[in-house]
mmCIF file of C-alpha atoms in Angstrom:
data_model
loop_
_atom_site.group_PDB
_atom_site.id
_atom_site.type_symbol
_atom_site.label_atom_id
_atom_site.label_comp_id
_atom_site.label_asym_id
_atom_site.label_seq_id
_atom_site.Cartn_x
_atom_site.Cartn_y
_atom_site.Cartn_z
ATOM 1 C CA ASP A 1 8.770 -48.533 -59.858
ATOM 2 C CA SER A 2 7.809 -51.267 -57.385
ATOM 3 C CA GLY A 3 6.369 -53.586 -60.015
ATOM 4 C CA VAL A 4 2.913 -53.432 -58.440
ATOM 5 C CA THR A 5 0.267 -51.841 -60.625
ATOM 6 C CA GLN A 6 -3.036 -50.352 -59.597
ATOM 7 C CA THR A 7 -5.917 -49.067 -61.664
ATOM 8 C CA PRO A 8 -7.482 -46.626 -61.877
ATOM 9 C CA LYS A 9 -5.179 -43.920 -60.583
ATOM 10 C CA HIS A 10 -8.036 -41.581 -59.737
ATOM 11 C CA LEU A 11 -11.706 -42.277 -59.191
ATOM 12 C CA ILE A 12 -14.435 -39.742 -58.545
ATOM 13 C CA THR A 13 -17.877 -41.008 -57.720
ATOM 14 C CA ALA A 14 -21.020 -40.169 -55.768
ATOM 15 C CA THR A 15 -22.315 -41.372 -52.432
ATOM 16 C CA GLY A 16 -24.177 -44.643 -52.596
ATOM 17 C CA GLN A 17 -22.259 -45.891 -55.612
ATOM 18 C CA ARG A 18 -20.071 -48.964 -55.980
ATOM 19 C CA VAL A 19 -16.522 -49.044 -57.330
ATOM 20 C CA THR A 20 -13.877 -51.673 -58.007
ATOM 21 C CA LEU A 21 -10.167 -51.098 -57.536
ATOM 22 C CA ARG A 22 -7.732 -53.403 -59.251
ATOM 23 C CA CYS A 23 -4.237 -54.513 -58.307
ATOM 24 C CA SER A 24 -1.629 -56.622 -60.077
ATOM 25 C CA PRO A 25 1.147 -57.843 -57.817
ATOM 26 C CA ARG A 26 4.821 -58.124 -58.685
ATOM 27 C CA SER A 27 5.706 -61.167 -60.717
ATOM 28 C CA GLY A 28 6.201 -64.098 -58.355
ATOM 29 C CA ASP A 29 4.489 -62.521 -55.354
ATOM 30 C CA LEU A 30 1.727 -64.631 -53.849
ATOM 31 C CA SER A 31 0.398 -62.232 -51.215
ATOM 32 C CA VAL A 32 -1.627 -59.114 -51.846
ATOM 33 C CA TYR A 33 -2.525 -56.563 -49.183
ATOM 34 C CA TRP A 34 -4.972 -53.677 -49.265
ATOM 35 C CA TYR A 35 -4.522 -50.511 -47.212
ATOM 36 C CA GLN A 36 -6.560 -47.355 -46.774
ATOM 37 C CA GLN A 37 -4.869 -44.028 -46.103
ATOM 38 C CA SER A 38 -7.031 -41.040 -45.281
ATOM 39 C CA LEU A 39 -5.802 -37.457 -45.216
ATOM 40 C CA ASP A 40 -2.928 -37.144 -42.741
ATOM 41 C CA GLN A 41 -3.622 -40.630 -41.440
ATOM 42 C CA GLY A 42 -1.425 -43.639 -41.313
ATOM 43 C CA LEU A 43 -1.872 -46.794 -43.288
ATOM 44 C CA GLN A 44 -4.883 -48.774 -42.194
ATOM 45 C CA PHE A 45 -4.650 -52.442 -43.065
ATOM 46 C CA LEU A 46 -7.802 -53.761 -44.686
ATOM 47 C CA ILE A 47 -7.199 -57.318 -45.856
ATOM 48 C CA GLN A 48 -4.569 -59.785 -47.069
ATOM 49 C CA TYR A 49 -4.863 -62.572 -49.621
ATOM 50 C CA TYR A 50 -2.360 -65.327 -50.137
ATOM 51 C CA ASN A 51 -2.498 -67.426 -53.287
ATOM 52 C CA GLY A 52 -6.197 -66.855 -53.698
ATOM 53 C CA GLU A 53 -7.274 -67.286 -50.096
ATOM 54 C CA GLU A 54 -8.020 -64.713 -47.431
ATOM 55 C CA ARG A 55 -5.130 -64.736 -44.935
ATOM 56 C CA ALA A 56 -5.738 -61.820 -42.567
ATOM 57 C CA LYS A 57 -8.405 -59.229 -42.003
ATOM 58 C CA GLY A 58 -8.080 -55.760 -40.565
ATOM 59 C CA ASN A 59 -10.494 -52.889 -40.133
ATOM 60 C CA ILE A 60 -12.411 -53.622 -43.296
ATOM 61 C CA LEU A 61 -16.004 -52.460 -43.377
ATOM 62 C CA GLU A 62 -18.769 -54.872 -44.291
ATOM 63 C CA ARG A 63 -19.497 -52.657 -47.305
ATOM 64 C CA PHE A 64 -16.028 -53.524 -48.613
ATOM 65 C CA SER A 65 -14.979 -56.851 -50.046
ATOM 66 C CA ALA A 66 -11.976 -58.187 -51.873
ATOM 67 C CA GLN A 67 -10.835 -61.227 -53.762
ATOM 68 C CA GLN A 68 -7.712 -62.606 -55.374
ATOM 69 C CA PHE A 69 -8.036 -64.386 -58.678
ATOM 70 C CA PRO A 70 -6.139 -67.431 -60.010
ATOM 71 C CA ASP A 71 -3.754 -65.149 -61.898
ATOM 72 C CA LEU A 72 -3.077 -63.504 -58.503
ATOM 73 C CA HIS A 73 -4.441 -60.092 -59.352
ATOM 74 C CA SER A 74 -6.795 -58.714 -56.743
ATOM 75 C CA GLU A 75 -9.837 -56.494 -56.671
ATOM 76 C CA LEU A 76 -11.223 -54.395 -53.842
ATOM 77 C CA ASN A 77 -14.931 -53.684 -54.084
ATOM 78 C CA LEU A 78 -16.353 -50.710 -52.221
ATOM 79 C CA SER A 79 -20.134 -50.354 -52.118
ATOM 80 C CA SER A 80 -22.701 -47.941 -50.689
ATOM 81 C CA LEU A 81 -19.955 -45.350 -50.707
ATOM 82 C CA GLU A 82 -19.931 -42.596 -48.106
ATOM 83 C CA LEU A 83 -18.052 -39.305 -48.001
ATOM 84 C CA GLY A 84 -15.736 -40.766 -45.381
ATOM 85 C CA ASP A 85 -14.562 -43.440 -47.784
ATOM 86 C CA SER A 86 -12.597 -40.822 -49.691
ATOM 87 C CA ALA A 87 -8.970 -41.862 -49.321
ATOM 88 C CA LEU A 88 -5.905 -43.260 -50.989
ATOM 89 C CA TYR A 89 -6.150 -47.015 -51.384
ATOM 90 C CA PHE A 90 -2.871 -48.844 -51.686
ATOM 91 C CA CYS A 91 -2.239 -52.365 -52.748
ATOM 92 C CA ALA A 92 0.990 -54.078 -51.760
ATOM 93 C CA SER A 93 2.444 -57.463 -52.564
ATOM 94 C CA SER A 94 5.031 -59.764 -51.077
ATOM 95 C CA VAL A 95 6.487 -63.124 -51.941
ATOM 96 C CA TYR A 96 4.876 -65.015 -49.084
ATOM 97 C CA GLY A 97 3.646 -63.561 -45.827
ATOM 98 C CA SER A 98 3.854 -60.333 -43.931
ATOM 99 C CA THR A 99 7.388 -60.942 -42.684
ATOM 100 C CA ASP A 100 8.509 -60.357 -46.234
ATOM 101 C CA THR A 101 9.081 -56.967 -47.781
ATOM 102 C CA GLN A 102 5.841 -55.460 -48.975
ATOM 103 C CA TYR A 103 6.066 -53.531 -52.224
ATOM 104 C CA PHE A 104 3.416 -50.877 -52.613
ATOM 105 C CA GLY A 105 1.622 -49.873 -55.758
ATOM 106 C CA PRO A 106 1.096 -46.209 -56.685
ATOM 107 C CA GLY A 107 -2.364 -46.156 -55.127
ATOM 108 C CA THR A 108 -5.864 -45.250 -56.233
ATOM 109 C CA ARG A 109 -7.197 -41.931 -55.031
ATOM 110 C CA LEU A 110 -10.926 -42.262 -54.410
ATOM 111 C CA THR A 111 -13.036 -39.159 -54.058
ATOM 112 C CA VAL A 112 -16.660 -39.578 -53.013
ATOM 113 C CA LEU A 113 -18.813 -36.511 -53.632
ATOM 114 C CA GLN B 1 -2.620 -52.557 -31.370
ATOM 115 C CA GLN B 2 -1.148 -49.693 -33.307
ATOM 116 C CA PRO B 3 2.527 -49.026 -32.522
ATOM 117 C CA VAL B 4 3.436 -45.605 -31.194
ATOM 118 C CA GLN B 5 5.990 -43.547 -33.079
ATOM 119 C CA SER B 6 8.010 -40.677 -31.708
ATOM 120 C CA PRO B 7 8.626 -37.924 -32.393
ATOM 121 C CA GLN B 8 5.583 -37.014 -34.487
ATOM 122 C CA ALA B 9 7.661 -34.574 -36.498
ATOM 123 C CA VAL B 10 11.265 -33.475 -36.739
ATOM 124 C CA ILE B 11 13.022 -30.760 -38.687
ATOM 125 C CA LEU B 12 16.700 -31.098 -39.534
ATOM 126 C CA ARG B 13 19.330 -29.292 -41.453
ATOM 127 C CA GLU B 14 21.169 -31.232 -44.114
ATOM 128 C CA GLY B 15 23.923 -33.327 -42.553
ATOM 129 C CA GLU B 16 22.286 -33.660 -39.140
ATOM 130 C CA ASP B 17 21.265 -36.953 -37.569
ATOM 131 C CA ALA B 18 17.861 -38.140 -36.440
ATOM 132 C CA VAL B 19 16.376 -41.058 -34.537
ATOM 133 C CA ILE B 20 12.807 -42.232 -34.966
ATOM 134 C CA ASN B 21 11.348 -44.566 -32.390
ATOM 135 C CA CYS B 22 8.605 -47.153 -32.608
ATOM 136 C CA SER B 23 7.176 -48.952 -29.602
ATOM 137 C CA SER B 24 4.504 -51.570 -29.197
ATOM 138 C CA SER B 25 2.440 -52.889 -26.323
ATOM 139 C CA LYS B 26 2.547 -56.336 -27.896
ATOM 140 C CA ALA B 27 5.450 -58.722 -28.259
ATOM 141 C CA LEU B 28 7.081 -58.022 -31.579
ATOM 142 C CA TYR B 29 7.959 -60.591 -34.179
ATOM 143 C CA SER B 30 9.027 -58.156 -36.825
ATOM 144 C CA VAL B 31 9.329 -54.433 -37.417
ATOM 145 C CA HIS B 32 9.086 -52.912 -40.882
ATOM 146 C CA TRP B 33 10.172 -49.383 -41.768
ATOM 147 C CA TYR B 34 8.853 -47.439 -44.752
ATOM 148 C CA ARG B 35 9.247 -43.896 -46.029
ATOM 149 C CA GLN B 36 6.486 -42.125 -47.887
ATOM 150 C CA LYS B 37 6.754 -38.868 -49.775
ATOM 151 C CA HIS B 38 3.641 -36.777 -50.165
ATOM 152 C CA GLY B 39 1.212 -38.278 -52.655
ATOM 153 C CA GLU B 40 3.451 -41.265 -53.353
ATOM 154 C CA ALA B 41 3.514 -44.897 -52.328
ATOM 155 C CA PRO B 42 5.412 -46.009 -49.235
ATOM 156 C CA VAL B 43 8.883 -47.277 -50.063
ATOM 157 C CA PHE B 44 10.522 -50.124 -48.185
ATOM 158 C CA LEU B 45 13.516 -49.263 -46.016
ATOM 159 C CA MET B 46 14.158 -52.133 -43.655
ATOM 160 C CA ILE B 47 12.770 -55.184 -41.906
ATOM 161 C CA LEU B 48 14.021 -56.310 -38.516
ATOM 162 C CA LEU B 49 13.069 -59.775 -37.397
ATOM 163 C CA LYS B 50 12.998 -61.394 -33.998
ATOM 164 C CA GLY B 51 16.318 -63.115 -33.552
ATOM 165 C CA GLY B 52 18.354 -60.339 -35.068
ATOM 166 C CA GLU B 53 17.952 -60.770 -38.793
ATOM 167 C CA GLN B 54 17.788 -57.529 -40.758
ATOM 168 C CA LYS B 55 16.867 -56.935 -44.335
ATOM 169 C CA GLY B 56 17.330 -53.577 -45.997
ATOM 170 C CA HIS B 57 18.777 -51.941 -49.021
ATOM 171 C CA GLU B 58 19.480 -48.347 -48.073
ATOM 172 C CA LYS B 59 22.181 -46.696 -46.000
ATOM 173 C CA ILE B 60 19.905 -46.546 -42.999
ATOM 174 C CA SER B 61 20.414 -48.457 -39.795
ATOM 175 C CA ALA B 62 17.944 -49.617 -37.217
ATOM 176 C CA SER B 63 17.770 -51.467 -33.955
ATOM 177 C CA PHE B 64 15.217 -53.881 -32.574
ATOM 178 C CA ASN B 65 14.923 -54.428 -28.829
ATOM 179 C CA GLU B 66 12.693 -57.458 -28.397
ATOM 180 C CA LYS B 67 12.532 -57.172 -24.614
ATOM 181 C CA LYS B 68 11.432 -53.546 -24.686
ATOM 182 C CA GLN B 69 9.248 -54.120 -27.759
ATOM 183 C CA GLN B 70 10.890 -51.157 -29.420
ATOM 184 C CA SER B 71 12.652 -50.322 -32.623
ATOM 185 C CA SER B 72 14.621 -47.247 -33.607
ATOM 186 C CA LEU B 73 15.546 -45.981 -37.055
ATOM 187 C CA TYR B 74 18.809 -44.064 -37.336
ATOM 188 C CA LEU B 75 19.253 -41.515 -40.068
ATOM 189 C CA THR B 76 22.784 -40.171 -40.193
ATOM 190 C CA ALA B 77 24.139 -37.286 -42.220
ATOM 191 C CA SER B 78 20.649 -36.572 -43.508
ATOM 192 C CA GLN B 79 20.119 -35.516 -47.099
ATOM 193 C CA LEU B 80 17.313 -33.489 -48.626
ATOM 194 C CA SER B 81 15.978 -36.704 -50.153
ATOM 195 C CA TYR B 82 15.361 -38.112 -46.673
ATOM 196 C CA SER B 83 12.380 -35.821 -46.229
ATOM 197 C CA GLY B 84 9.086 -37.636 -45.948
ATOM 198 C CA THR B 85 6.937 -39.480 -43.483
ATOM 199 C CA TYR B 86 8.417 -42.559 -41.878
ATOM 200 C CA PHE B 87 6.146 -45.392 -40.836
ATOM 201 C CA CYS B 88 6.923 -48.395 -38.723
ATOM 202 C CA GLY B 89 4.803 -51.505 -39.066
ATOM 203 C CA THR B 90 4.743 -54.251 -36.475
ATOM 204 C CA GLY B 91 3.595 -57.825 -36.472
ATOM 205 C CA GLY B 92 4.399 -60.366 -39.093
ATOM 206 C CA GLY B 93 4.118 -64.108 -39.311
ATOM 207 C CA SER B 94 0.492 -65.078 -39.176
ATOM 208 C CA GLU B 95 -0.481 -61.646 -37.905
ATOM 209 C CA LYS B 96 -1.373 -58.623 -39.926
ATOM 210 C CA LEU B 97 1.078 -55.752 -40.194
ATOM 211 C CA VAL B 98 -0.070 -52.731 -38.197
ATOM 212 C CA PHE B 99 1.449 -49.354 -39.029
ATOM 213 C CA GLY B 100 2.052 -46.443 -36.696
ATOM 214 C CA LYS B 101 0.772 -42.941 -37.466
ATOM 215 C CA GLY B 102 4.087 -41.883 -38.886
ATOM 216 C CA THR B 103 6.906 -39.424 -38.182
ATOM 217 C CA LYS B 104 7.199 -36.479 -40.529
ATOM 218 C CA LEU B 105 10.829 -35.658 -41.271
ATOM 219 C CA THR B 106 11.787 -32.411 -42.964
ATOM 220 C CA VAL B 107 15.367 -31.839 -44.042
ATOM 221 C CA ASN B 108 16.227 -28.252 -44.912
ATOM 222 C CA PRO B 109 19.313 -27.005 -46.796
#
């Protein structure tokens, strides 16, 4: 158990819908990262937040947005969902920045039908 | 840019050794190694930082050649539990961490 929690574990929805994925980092960690992993693909970095502020951005679509709240939990919002958005979405946290160990949550499996 | 991992896949018998390589076209500040079992979250193995510092908590060793922008992960006397996909991530500091496509390791009895 990494100490990072993600909800929900599974999510099945239809094209065009909007969903919210939630992540709670390990106690004491200030950075939260979001990754997308499609079938047989590597980890694609989406976005990083540090202590409530956006720190780094990766290949995140405009239809996706994220935020980190004062209690440091983070949410990833996916809208106008397409079939290709079906993937495992991981959240990770670290104490400070990306030179620190990143601890991954169990992931949310999103299926868009 | 995404680092390149080699080999893409390797099959071992228990007790054999393996080396997984990770190379980047960019100057490296840090290299992170993770192992992921099917359907599970990636698990931290090791971080190698520019300047020689290493952080890890498993009996796995790695090297980091800053000049060649390469890192190698050494798995010795492999066990069945070593099976999984190994990812290297490069970058660090103010830059995002970019992961390679992974190396699938299968250890057979």
